[in-house]
């Protein structure tokens, strides 16, 4: 619990990083485009990536801040508004980072990137304004002050919500199942790295695992959503995130299977690029993943801590793949790190528990 | 499928499914926008990257048929999920939002009397022993934990309605689902002052057994909610145990 309060207190500190870095990044890219300066463009790209990573960490600390603000009877509607704009901003910047990674300042599409970046800065500004309003109008995070605009009856009822034992057990089961799947993926990759016998045949199993896992997740992710029930719609944030991950897994499995059979082509760089972006997307989904069943309970706090750890591991996976692109001569090192990170993710999922993580109890 | 069939399906999908998690409030436009951005960006990025990786493969005429087949499968998946999300988003954004049935849900969950102010419901039940219990809930009758409100209770003169001493604070139940206080067995008319965030309200209740607003009998060892200090899902409270201390 103390860790969650510490992380929530970091939110006002963290917000400065994406605001400063992203505005500077776009300014550098505007200058680079105007002067056709590749060095300025390089700086702009670095700042853009750092700012977007900062945005992810700002979001997860914001999740904790939201829980503690709600518990202090700050109204939830303005916090939801701030969170919605933060979600949109985060994902637009993830798209921009991915798009920008293919561009140089001479590309014609650089103009499109700049237009998207300026729009994203507008979203970032609105997000910041909503956040500022939370503090100045609603007194969020101000200690020793009674909130000037009180929480509503619905807010208090949301604070009272607790997950049922069935919900918790089902969620833990799903995490464990996927932990074993990730472990199999790690073993599959390790088998290839070590170039053990029959490696070509074994290589075919990875995509099968991804597609099977995706189909399983699409069906069983939420027992109170399609296809098992019609209680929750796909617009429920939690259901949407799960179905999105399932779709990504199926797409990745099919694409990987097709690419694997591409004759006489070095697709390693493109695969690494793709996996780096997917890892960034996966980390982003984890960081912006919100649990809607009992959003302010102790269970929710524990889940956000789990997501923080898993999100960091996912971003680390993406970083390893980007390093593989930059320093391909150290391929073996990146392969070992990649497998090691997958093993850590598998371990985290297999030992996952709903609520405060076991390693903090 | 013909578009008209999808239009008819909108109310069917939207009506029971506007809830999100355990919060019955419909999604705001900002939340719907955030969902769409999240979805479009993620799949757009995946599709764009997949296209770049797979594109050169289509140049190989011998494999084109296989690739088209897989491509159709993937396109069908993405189109299906996108359409599902878009349809639900449109339904939520443009269909009339259901308002809480505030005047239809004054059912007696605990055998007491229900009052309402703003978005709050309060149900007060009385036992013949003189115990009064206060349950507060929101507009949808979802319970609110006693952690978030306080109340005091005083007996009222049945003829004049004037509250008199003793004024006492109601205490939290062990499960924090109601406040309770024990008055004299003859106290049937009470005034409660309930403090929720931002406001206080005074509520008057008269339990007149001859007029139908009945007190509940004392039930020892009974099952279910509302029985005197006993809940079948929890171990029985030993007789004579003290009231739970209120947490600050």
Coordinates of C-alpha atoms in Angstrom, one line a residue:
Chain A
X1 CA 0.0 0.0 0.0
X2 CA 2.9 2.4 0.8
X3 CA 4.4 1.7 -2.6
X4 CA 1.1 2.7 -4.3
X5 CA 1.0 6.0 -2.3
X6 CA 4.6 6.7 -3.2
X7 CA 3.9 6.0 -6.9
X8 CA 0.8 8.2 -6.8
X9 CA 2.9 11.0 -5.3
X10 CA 5.2 10.7 -8.3
X11 CA 2.5 11.7 -10.8
X12 CA 2.9 15.5 -10.4
X13 CA 6.6 15.0 -10.9
X14 CA 6.4 12.7 -13.9
X15 CA 4.0 14.9 -15.9
X16 CA 6.8 17.3 -16.5
X17 CA 8.8 14.8 -18.6
X18 CA 6.3 14.1 -21.4
X19 CA 5.2 17.8 -21.5
X20 CA 8.8 19.1 -21.8
X21 CA 10.2 16.3 -23.9
X22 CA 7.4 16.0 -26.4
X23 CA 7.0 19.7 -27.1
X24 CA 10.7 20.0 -27.6
X25 CA 10.8 16.9 -29.8
X26 CA 8.2 18.3 -32.1
X27 CA 9.9 21.7 -32.1
X28 CA 13.1 20.0 -33.1
X29 CA 11.5 18.1 -35.9
X30 CA 9.8 21.3 -37.2
X31 CA 13.2 23.0 -37.2
X32 CA 14.8 19.9 -38.8
X33 CA 12.1 19.9 -41.6
X34 CA 12.6 23.6 -42.2
X35 CA 16.4 23.4 -42.4
X36 CA 16.6 19.8 -43.7
X37 CA 19.0 19.1 -40.8
X38 CA 19.4 15.4 -40.1
X39 CA 21.1 16.0 -36.7
X40 CA 18.2 18.0 -35.4
X41 CA 15.8 15.3 -36.8
X42 CA 17.9 12.6 -34.9
X43 CA 17.6 14.7 -31.7
X44 CA 13.9 15.1 -32.3
X45 CA 13.4 11.4 -32.7
X46 CA 15.2 10.6 -29.5
X47 CA 13.2 13.1 -27.5
X48 CA 10.0 11.8 -29.0
X49 CA 10.8 8.2 -27.8
X50 CA 11.9 9.4 -24.4
X51 CA 8.8 11.6 -24.1
X52 CA 6.5 8.8 -25.0
X53 CA 8.1 6.4 -22.5
X54 CA 7.7 9.2 -20.0
X55 CA 4.1 9.4 -20.9
X56 CA 3.6 5.7 -20.1
X57 CA 5.1 6.1 -16.7
X58 CA 3.1 9.2 -16.1
X59 CA 0.0 7.2 -16.9
X60 CA 0.7 4.4 -14.5
X61 CA 1.5 6.8 -11.7
X62 CA -1.8 8.6 -12.6
X63 CA -3.7 5.3 -12.1
X64 CA -2.4 5.2 -8.5
X65 CA -3.1 8.9 -8.0
X66 CA -6.7 8.3 -9.2
X67 CA -7.3 5.6 -6.7
X68 CA -6.1 7.7 -3.8
X69 CA -7.8 10.9 -5.0
X70 CA -11.1 9.0 -5.3
X71 CA -10.6 7.6 -1.8
X72 CA -10.3 11.2 -0.6
X73 CA -13.7 11.9 -2.2
X74 CA -12.5 13.8 -5.2
X75 CA -15.3 13.4 -7.8
X76 CA -14.7 10.7 -10.4
X77 CA -16.2 12.3 -13.5
X78 CA -13.5 14.9 -14.0
X79 CA -10.8 12.2 -13.3
X80 CA -12.4 10.0 -15.9
X81 CA -12.3 12.8 -18.4
X82 CA -8.6 13.5 -17.6
X83 CA -7.9 9.8 -18.0
X84 CA -9.7 9.5 -21.3
X85 CA -7.7 12.3 -22.8
X86 CA -4.6 10.8 -21.4
X87 CA -5.4 7.5 -23.0
X88 CA -6.0 9.1 -26.4
X89 CA -2.8 11.2 -26.1
X90 CA -0.7 8.2 -25.1
X91 CA -1.9 6.1 -28.0
X92 CA -1.6 8.8 -30.6
X93 CA 2.0 9.3 -29.5
X94 CA 2.7 5.6 -29.7
X95 CA 1.4 5.7 -33.3
X96 CA 3.6 8.7 -34.0
X97 CA 6.7 7.1 -32.6
X98 CA 6.1 4.0 -34.8
X99 CA 5.4 6.2 -37.9
X100 CA 8.4 8.4 -37.2
X101 CA 10.8 5.5 -36.9
X102 CA 10.5 4.9 -40.7
X103 CA 10.9 8.5 -41.7
X104 CA 13.8 10.8 -42.4
X105 CA 13.5 14.5 -42.8
X106 CA 13.6 14.2 -46.6
X107 CA 10.6 11.9 -46.8
X108 CA 7.4 13.5 -48.2
X109 CA 5.4 11.8 -45.4
X110 CA 7.4 13.8 -42.8
X111 CA 4.7 16.6 -43.3
X112 CA 2.0 14.1 -42.3
X113 CA 4.0 13.1 -39.2
X114 CA 4.4 16.8 -38.3
X115 CA 0.6 17.4 -38.7
X116 CA -0.1 14.3 -36.5
X117 CA 2.4 15.5 -33.9
X118 CA 0.9 18.9 -33.7
X119 CA -2.5 17.4 -33.2
X120 CA -1.1 15.1 -30.5
X121 CA 0.4 18.1 -28.7
X122 CA -3.1 19.6 -28.7
X123 CA -4.4 16.5 -27.0
X124 CA -1.5 16.6 -24.6
X125 CA -2.4 20.2 -23.8
X126 CA -6.0 19.4 -23.1
X127 CA -4.9 16.5 -20.9
X128 CA -2.7 18.8 -19.0
X129 CA -5.5 21.4 -18.6
X130 CA -7.9 18.7 -17.3
X131 CA -5.2 17.6 -14.8
X132 CA -4.6 21.1 -13.7
X133 CA -8.3 21.6 -13.2
X134 CA -8.4 18.5 -11.0
X135 CA -6.0 20.2 -8.7
X136 CA -7.2 23.8 -8.7
X137 CA -10.9 23.3 -9.0
X138 CA -11.3 19.9 -7.3
X139 CA -8.4 20.0 -4.8
X140 CA -7.1 16.6 -5.9
X141 CA -3.9 15.7 -4.1
X142 CA -4.2 18.6 -1.7
X143 CA -3.7 17.4 1.9
X144 CA -5.7 18.7 4.8
X145 CA -8.4 20.3 2.6
X146 CA -12.0 19.2 2.2
X147 CA -12.8 18.9 -1.5
X148 CA -14.8 22.0 -2.5
X149 CA -16.9 19.9 -4.9
X150 CA -17.9 16.7 -3.2
X151 CA -18.1 13.2 -4.5
X152 CA -21.5 12.0 -5.7
X153 CA -23.5 9.1 -4.5
X154 CA -22.4 7.1 -7.5
X155 CA -18.8 7.9 -6.7
X156 CA -19.2 6.5 -3.2
X157 CA -20.9 3.4 -4.5
X158 CA -18.0 2.9 -6.9
X159 CA -15.6 3.2 -4.0
X160 CA -17.5 0.5 -2.1
X161 CA -17.3 -2.0 -5.0
X162 CA -15.3 -5.2 -4.4
X163 CA -14.6 -8.0 -6.8
X164 CA -16.3 -11.2 -6.1
X165 CA -14.2 -14.3 -5.4
X166 CA -15.3 -15.8 -8.7
X167 CA -14.0 -12.7 -10.6
X168 CA -10.7 -12.8 -8.8
X169 CA -10.2 -16.6 -9.3
X170 CA -11.0 -16.4 -13.0
X171 CA -8.7 -13.5 -13.6
X172 CA -5.8 -15.2 -11.7
X173 CA -6.5 -18.4 -13.7
X174 CA -6.2 -16.5 -17.0
X175 CA -3.0 -14.9 -16.0
X176 CA -1.5 -18.3 -15.0
X177 CA -2.6 -19.9 -18.3
X178 CA -0.8 -17.1 -20.2
X179 CA 2.2 -17.3 -18.0
X180 CA 2.7 -20.9 -19.1
X181 CA 2.2 -19.9 -22.7
X182 CA 4.8 -17.2 -22.4
X183 CA 7.1 -19.8 -20.8
X184 CA 6.6 -22.1 -23.8
X185 CA 7.4 -19.1 -26.1
X186 CA 10.6 -18.4 -24.1
X187 CA 11.6 -22.1 -24.4
X188 CA 10.8 -22.0 -28.1
X189 CA 13.1 -19.0 -28.6
X190 CA 15.8 -20.4 -26.5
X191 CA 15.7 -23.6 -28.5
X192 CA 16.4 -21.6 -31.7
X193 CA 19.1 -19.5 -30.1
X194 CA 20.9 -22.6 -29.1
X195 CA 20.3 -24.0 -32.6
X196 CA 19.3 -27.4 -31.2
X197 CA 18.3 -30.3 -33.5
X198 CA 15.2 -30.1 -35.7
X199 CA 15.2 -26.3 -35.2
X200 CA 13.4 -25.7 -38.5
X201 CA 10.5 -27.8 -37.4
X202 CA 10.4 -26.3 -34.0
X203 CA 10.3 -22.8 -35.6
X204 CA 6.9 -23.6 -36.9
X205 CA 5.4 -23.9 -33.3
X206 CA 5.8 -20.3 -32.3
X207 CA 3.2 -18.8 -34.6
X208 CA 0.9 -21.7 -33.7
X209 CA 1.3 -20.9 -30.1
X210 CA 0.5 -17.2 -30.7
X211 CA -2.6 -17.9 -32.8
X212 CA -3.9 -20.5 -30.3
X213 CA -3.3 -18.2 -27.4
X214 CA -5.0 -15.4 -29.2
X215 CA -8.1 -17.4 -30.0
X216 CA -8.3 -18.7 -26.4
X217 CA -8.0 -15.1 -25.1
X218 CA -10.7 -13.9 -27.5
X219 CA -13.1 -16.4 -26.1
X220 CA -12.3 -16.7 -22.5
X221 CA -10.8 -13.3 -21.5
X222 CA -13.8 -12.1 -19.6
X223 CA -16.5 -14.5 -18.4
X224 CA -19.0 -11.6 -18.3
X225 CA -18.4 -10.5 -21.9
X226 CA -18.9 -11.9 -25.4
X227 CA -19.0 -14.7 -26.2
X228 CA -19.6 -16.1 -22.7
X229 CA -22.1 -13.5 -21.6
X230 CA -23.5 -10.2 -22.8
X231 CA -23.2 -8.4 -19.5
X232 CA -20.3 -6.2 -20.5
X233 CA -19.9 -4.5 -23.9
X234 CA -16.7 -4.2 -25.9
X235 CA -16.6 -0.5 -25.0
X236 CA -15.8 -1.5 -21.4
X237 CA -12.2 -0.5 -21.1
X238 CA -11.1 -3.8 -19.6
X239 CA -12.9 -6.0 -22.2
X240 CA -11.6 -3.8 -25.0
X241 CA -8.0 -4.2 -23.9
X242 CA -8.3 -8.0 -23.6
X243 CA -9.9 -8.4 -27.0
X244 CA -7.3 -6.1 -28.5
X245 CA -4.5 -8.2 -27.1
X246 CA -6.2 -11.3 -28.5
X247 CA -6.5 -9.7 -31.9
X248 CA -2.8 -8.7 -31.8
X249 CA -1.7 -12.2 -30.9
X250 CA -3.7 -13.8 -33.8
X251 CA -2.3 -11.2 -36.2
X252 CA 1.2 -11.7 -34.9
X253 CA 1.0 -15.4 -35.2
X254 CA -0.3 -15.4 -38.8
X255 CA 2.2 -12.7 -39.9
X256 CA 5.1 -14.5 -38.2
X257 CA 4.0 -17.8 -39.8
X258 CA 4.0 -16.2 -43.3
X259 CA 7.2 -14.3 -42.8
X260 CA 9.0 -17.4 -41.6
X261 CA 8.4 -19.1 -44.9
X262 CA 9.6 -16.1 -47.0
X263 CA 12.3 -17.6 -49.2
X264 CA 15.8 -16.2 -49.3
X265 CA 15.2 -13.0 -47.6
X266 CA 16.7 -11.4 -44.5
X267 CA 13.7 -10.4 -42.6
X268 CA 15.4 -10.2 -39.3
X269 CA 15.6 -6.4 -39.2
X270 CA 12.0 -6.0 -40.2
X271 CA 10.9 -8.6 -37.6
X272 CA 12.9 -6.9 -34.9
X273 CA 11.4 -3.5 -35.8
X274 CA 7.9 -5.1 -35.8
X275 CA 8.4 -6.8 -32.4
X276 CA 9.9 -3.6 -30.9
X277 CA 6.8 -1.7 -31.9
X278 CA 4.5 -4.5 -30.7
X279 CA 6.4 -4.7 -27.4
X280 CA 5.9 -0.9 -27.0
X281 CA 2.2 -1.4 -27.8
X282 CA 2.0 -4.2 -25.3
X283 CA 3.7 -2.1 -22.6
X284 CA 1.4 0.7 -23.4
X285 CA -1.7 -1.5 -23.1
X286 CA -0.4 -2.8 -19.7
X287 CA 0.3 0.7 -18.5
X288 CA -3.1 2.1 -19.6
X289 CA -5.0 -1.0 -18.6
X290 CA -7.7 -0.2 -16.2
X291 CA -9.8 -2.6 -14.1
X292 CA -13.4 -1.7 -14.1
X293 CA -14.9 -4.2 -11.8
X294 CA -13.8 -2.6 -8.5
X295 CA -11.6 0.3 -9.7
X296 CA -10.7 1.7 -6.3
X297 CA -10.3 -1.4 -4.2
X298 CA -7.1 -2.8 -2.7
X299 CA -7.3 -5.4 -5.4
X300 CA -7.1 -2.7 -8.1
X301 CA -4.0 -1.2 -6.4
X302 CA -2.3 -4.6 -6.5
X303 CA -3.3 -5.1 -10.1
X304 CA -1.8 -1.8 -11.1
X305 CA 1.5 -2.7 -9.4
X306 CA 1.5 -6.0 -11.3
X307 CA 0.9 -4.1 -14.5
X308 CA 3.7 -1.7 -13.7
X309 CA 6.2 -4.5 -13.4
X310 CA 4.9 -6.3 -16.5
X311 CA 4.8 -3.1 -18.5
X312 CA 8.4 -2.3 -17.6
X313 CA 9.4 -5.8 -18.7
X314 CA 7.5 -5.4 -22.0
X315 CA 9.1 -2.0 -22.7
X316 CA 12.5 -3.6 -21.9
X317 CA 11.7 -6.3 -24.5
X318 CA 11.0 -3.5 -27.0
X319 CA 14.3 -1.8 -26.0
X320 CA 16.3 -5.0 -26.6
X321 CA 14.8 -5.3 -30.1
X322 CA 15.7 -1.7 -30.9
X323 CA 19.2 -2.3 -29.6
X324 CA 19.4 -5.4 -31.9
X325 CA 18.6 -3.0 -34.8
X326 CA 21.3 -0.5 -33.7
X327 CA 24.0 -3.0 -32.8
X328 CA 23.3 -6.2 -34.8
X329 CA 26.9 -7.4 -34.2
X330 CA 26.0 -8.3 -30.6
X331 CA 23.1 -10.5 -31.7
X332 CA 23.8 -13.3 -29.2
X333 CA 23.6 -10.9 -26.3
X334 CA 20.3 -9.5 -27.4
X335 CA 18.9 -13.0 -27.9
X336 CA 19.9 -14.0 -24.4
X337 CA 18.4 -10.8 -23.0
X338 CA 15.2 -11.4 -25.0
X339 CA 14.8 -14.9 -23.7
X340 CA 15.6 -13.8 -20.2
X341 CA 13.0 -11.1 -20.2
X342 CA 10.4 -13.5 -21.5
X343 CA 11.2 -15.9 -18.7
X344 CA 10.7 -13.1 -16.2
X345 CA 7.4 -12.2 -17.8
X346 CA 6.3 -15.9 -17.7
X347 CA 7.3 -16.1 -14.0
X348 CA 5.4 -12.9 -13.1
X349 CA 2.3 -14.3 -14.8
X350 CA 2.5 -17.8 -13.5
X351 CA 2.9 -16.4 -9.9
X352 CA 0.3 -13.7 -10.5
X353 CA -2.1 -13.1 -7.6
X354 CA -5.1 -10.7 -7.6
X355 CA -4.3 -7.9 -5.1
X356 CA -1.1 -6.7 -3.6
X357 CA 1.7 -8.8 -5.3
X358 CA 3.0 -11.6 -3.2
X359 CA 6.5 -10.2 -3.3
X360 CA 5.3 -7.1 -1.5
X361 CA 3.3 -8.8 1.2
Chain B
X1 CA -25.1 -8.3 -44.2
X2 CA -27.5 -5.5 -45.1
X3 CA -27.0 -2.3 -43.1
X4 CA -30.6 -2.2 -42.1
X5 CA -30.2 -5.5 -40.1
X6 CA -27.3 -3.9 -38.1
X7 CA -29.5 -0.9 -37.3
X8 CA -32.1 -3.1 -35.8
X9 CA -29.5 -4.9 -33.7
X10 CA -28.3 -1.6 -32.2
X11 CA -31.1 -1.3 -29.5
X12 CA -30.8 -5.0 -28.7
X13 CA -27.1 -4.8 -28.0
X14 CA -27.2 -1.4 -26.4
X15 CA -30.1 -1.8 -24.0
X16 CA -28.6 -4.4 -21.7
X17 CA -25.0 -3.5 -22.2
X18 CA -24.5 0.2 -21.4
X19 CA -22.9 -0.7 -18.1
X20 CA -19.1 -0.8 -17.8
X21 CA -17.5 -2.9 -15.1
X22 CA -19.7 -2.5 -12.1
X23 CA -20.4 1.2 -12.8
X24 CA -23.9 1.5 -14.3
X25 CA -23.2 5.0 -15.7
X26 CA -23.0 5.0 -19.5
X27 CA -19.7 5.9 -21.2
X28 CA -18.9 9.6 -21.7
X29 CA -17.9 10.8 -25.2
X30 CA -14.3 11.2 -24.0
X31 CA -14.2 7.5 -22.9
X32 CA -15.7 6.4 -26.3
X33 CA -13.1 8.5 -28.1
X34 CA -10.2 7.1 -26.0
X35 CA -11.5 3.5 -26.8
X36 CA -11.5 4.2 -30.5
X37 CA -8.1 5.8 -30.5
X38 CA -6.6 2.9 -28.5
X39 CA -8.1 0.4 -30.9
X40 CA -7.4 2.2 -34.2
X41 CA -3.8 3.0 -33.3
X42 CA -3.0 -0.5 -32.1
X43 CA -4.4 -2.3 -35.1
X44 CA -3.3 0.4 -37.5
X45 CA 0.3 0.1 -36.3
X46 CA 0.2 -3.7 -36.4
X47 CA -1.4 -3.7 -39.9
X48 CA 1.1 -1.1 -41.2
X49 CA 4.1 -3.1 -40.0
X50 CA 2.7 -6.4 -41.2
X51 CA 2.1 -4.8 -44.6
X52 CA 5.7 -3.7 -44.9
X53 CA 6.9 -7.2 -43.9
X54 CA 4.5 -9.2 -46.0
X55 CA 4.3 -6.9 -49.0
X56 CA 7.2 -8.2 -51.0
X57 CA 5.8 -11.7 -50.6
X58 CA 2.9 -10.8 -52.9
X59 CA 5.4 -10.4 -55.7
X60 CA 5.9 -14.2 -55.7
X61 CA 3.0 -15.3 -58.0
X62 CA 3.2 -18.9 -57.0
X63 CA 2.3 -18.1 -53.4
X64 CA -0.2 -15.4 -54.1
X65 CA -3.2 -17.6 -53.6
X66 CA -2.1 -18.8 -50.2
X67 CA -1.3 -15.2 -49.1
X68 CA -4.6 -13.9 -50.3
X69 CA -6.3 -16.6 -48.3
X70 CA -4.5 -15.7 -45.1
X71 CA -4.9 -12.1 -45.8
X72 CA -8.7 -12.5 -46.2
X73 CA -8.8 -14.3 -42.8
X74 CA -6.8 -11.5 -41.1
X75 CA -8.9 -8.8 -42.8
X76 CA -12.1 -10.6 -41.7
X77 CA -10.8 -10.7 -38.1
X78 CA -9.8 -7.0 -38.0
X79 CA -13.0 -5.9 -39.8
X80 CA -15.2 -8.0 -37.4
X81 CA -13.6 -6.6 -34.3
X82 CA -13.6 -3.1 -35.7
X83 CA -17.2 -3.3 -36.7
X84 CA -18.2 -4.7 -33.3
X85 CA -16.5 -1.8 -31.5
X86 CA -17.8 0.9 -33.9
X87 CA -21.3 -0.4 -33.6
X88 CA -21.3 -0.5 -29.9
X89 CA -19.7 3.0 -29.7
X90 CA -22.3 4.4 -32.0
X91 CA -25.0 2.8 -30.0
X92 CA -23.7 4.3 -26.8
X93 CA -23.0 7.7 -28.2
X94 CA -26.3 8.2 -29.9
X95 CA -28.9 6.2 -28.1
X96 CA -30.9 7.8 -25.3
X97 CA -29.1 7.3 -22.1
X98 CA -31.1 5.3 -19.5
X99 CA -31.8 7.4 -16.4
X100 CA -31.7 5.6 -13.1
X101 CA -35.2 4.4 -12.3
X102 CA -35.1 6.5 -9.1
X103 CA -38.8 6.3 -8.5
X104 CA -39.1 2.6 -9.3
X105 CA -36.4 1.2 -7.1
X106 CA -37.6 2.2 -3.6
X107 CA -37.9 -1.4 -2.7
X108 CA -37.4 -2.4 0.9
X109 CA -34.2 -4.4 0.8
X110 CA -34.0 -4.5 4.6
X111 CA -37.7 -4.4 5.7
X112 CA -37.5 -0.7 6.6
X113 CA -38.6 2.7 5.1
X114 CA -36.8 4.4 2.2
X115 CA -36.1 8.1 1.9
X116 CA -34.3 9.9 -0.9
X117 CA -32.4 13.1 -1.4
X118 CA -30.4 14.1 -4.4
X119 CA -28.8 10.8 -5.7
X120 CA -28.9 9.2 -2.3
X121 CA -31.3 6.6 -0.9
X122 CA -31.5 5.8 2.8
X123 CA -33.3 2.9 4.2
X124 CA -33.9 2.8 7.9
X125 CA -35.2 -0.3 9.6
X126 CA -36.2 -0.7 13.2
X127 CA -36.3 -3.8 15.3
X128 CA -38.6 -4.3 18.2
X129 CA -35.6 -4.3 20.5
X130 CA -35.2 -0.6 19.7
X131 CA -32.3 -1.1 17.3
X132 CA -32.3 1.2 14.3
X133 CA -30.2 0.4 11.2
X134 CA -29.3 2.9 8.4
X135 CA -28.4 1.7 4.9
X136 CA -27.3 4.3 2.4
X137 CA -27.1 3.6 -1.3
X138 CA -26.8 5.6 -4.6
X139 CA -29.3 6.3 -7.3
X140 CA -29.1 2.7 -8.6
X141 CA -29.5 1.3 -5.0
X142 CA -25.9 0.2 -5.0
X143 CA -24.7 0.1 -1.4
X144 CA -22.3 2.7 0.0
X145 CA -19.9 1.7 2.7
X146 CA -20.2 3.3 6.1
X147 CA -16.7 4.5 5.6
X148 CA -18.1 7.3 3.5
X149 CA -20.9 8.7 5.7
X150 CA -21.9 9.3 9.3
X151 CA -25.2 9.7 11.1
X152 CA -26.6 10.7 14.4
X153 CA -30.0 9.6 15.8
X154 CA -32.4 11.0 18.3
X155 CA -35.9 9.9 19.4
X156 CA -38.7 12.3 18.5
X157 CA -41.8 13.1 20.4
X158 CA -44.6 11.3 18.5
X159 CA -47.1 14.1 19.1
X160 CA -45.0 17.2 18.5
X161 CA -42.3 15.7 16.3
X162 CA -39.6 17.6 18.3
X163 CA -36.4 15.6 18.6
X164 CA -35.1 15.2 22.1
X165 CA -32.1 13.7 24.0
X166 CA -30.2 11.6 23.8
X167 CA -28.6 12.4 20.5
X168 CA -26.1 9.7 19.7
X169 CA -23.8 8.8 16.9
X170 CA -24.6 5.6 15.0
X171 CA -22.0 3.0 14.9
X172 CA -20.6 1.0 12.0
X173 CA -21.5 -2.6 11.5
X174 CA -18.7 -5.1 11.3
X175 CA -19.1 -5.5 7.6
X176 CA -19.3 -1.7 7.2
X177 CA -22.6 -2.0 5.3
X178 CA -24.9 -0.2 7.7
X179 CA -24.9 2.1 10.8
X180 CA -26.8 1.1 13.8
X181 CA -27.9 2.4 17.2
X182 CA -29.9 1.0 20.1
X183 CA -32.6 3.2 21.5
X184 CA -35.3 2.4 24.0
X185 CA -37.8 -0.3 22.9
X186 CA -40.5 2.3 23.0
X187 CA -38.8 4.8 20.7
X188 CA -40.7 4.4 17.4
X189 CA -40.2 8.0 16.0
X190 CA -36.7 9.1 15.3
X191 CA -34.8 11.9 13.6
X192 CA -31.5 11.0 11.8
X193 CA -29.0 13.5 10.7
X194 CA -27.0 11.9 7.9
X195 CA -23.7 13.4 6.8
X196 CA -22.4 12.5 3.3
X197 CA -19.6 14.3 1.5
X198 CA -20.6 17.9 1.0
X199 CA -23.9 17.9 2.7
X200 CA -26.0 16.9 5.7
X201 CA -29.7 16.0 5.7
X202 CA -32.3 15.4 8.4
X203 CA -34.7 12.5 8.0
X204 CA -37.7 11.8 10.1
X205 CA -39.1 8.3 10.5
X206 CA -42.1 7.0 12.3
X207 CA -42.5 3.3 12.8
X208 CA -46.2 2.9 13.4
X209 CA -47.0 -0.7 13.4
X210 CA -50.7 -0.1 13.0
X211 CA -50.2 2.0 9.8
X212 CA -48.1 -0.7 8.1
X213 CA -44.6 0.8 8.6
X214 CA -43.7 -2.1 10.7
X215 CA -40.7 -2.8 13.0
X216 CA -38.9 -6.0 12.3
X217 CA -39.1 -8.8 14.8
X218 CA -36.1 -9.8 16.8
X219 CA -34.6 -12.7 14.9
X220 CA -32.0 -14.8 16.7
X221 CA -30.0 -17.2 14.6
X222 CA -31.9 -16.3 11.4
X223 CA -30.1 -16.4 8.1
X224 CA -29.7 -13.7 5.5
X225 CA -29.1 -9.9 5.6
X226 CA -30.9 -7.8 8.1
X227 CA -31.2 -10.3 10.9
X228 CA -30.1 -9.0 14.2
X229 CA -26.3 -9.1 14.1
X230 CA -26.3 -12.4 12.3
X231 CA -25.2 -13.2 8.7
X232 CA -25.2 -16.7 7.5
X233 CA -22.1 -16.1 5.5
X234 CA -20.0 -15.0 8.5
X235 CA -19.3 -16.7 11.9
X236 CA -21.9 -15.8 14.5
X237 CA -21.1 -12.9 16.7
X238 CA -20.8 -14.2 20.3
X239 CA -23.4 -12.7 22.7
X240 CA -22.2 -9.8 24.7
X241 CA -19.4 -8.8 22.3
X242 CA -18.7 -5.1 22.0
X243 CA -19.7 -2.9 19.1
X244 CA -17.0 -2.5 16.4
X245 CA -15.0 0.7 16.9
X246 CA -15.5 3.2 14.2
X247 CA -12.4 3.8 12.1
X248 CA -11.3 7.4 11.5

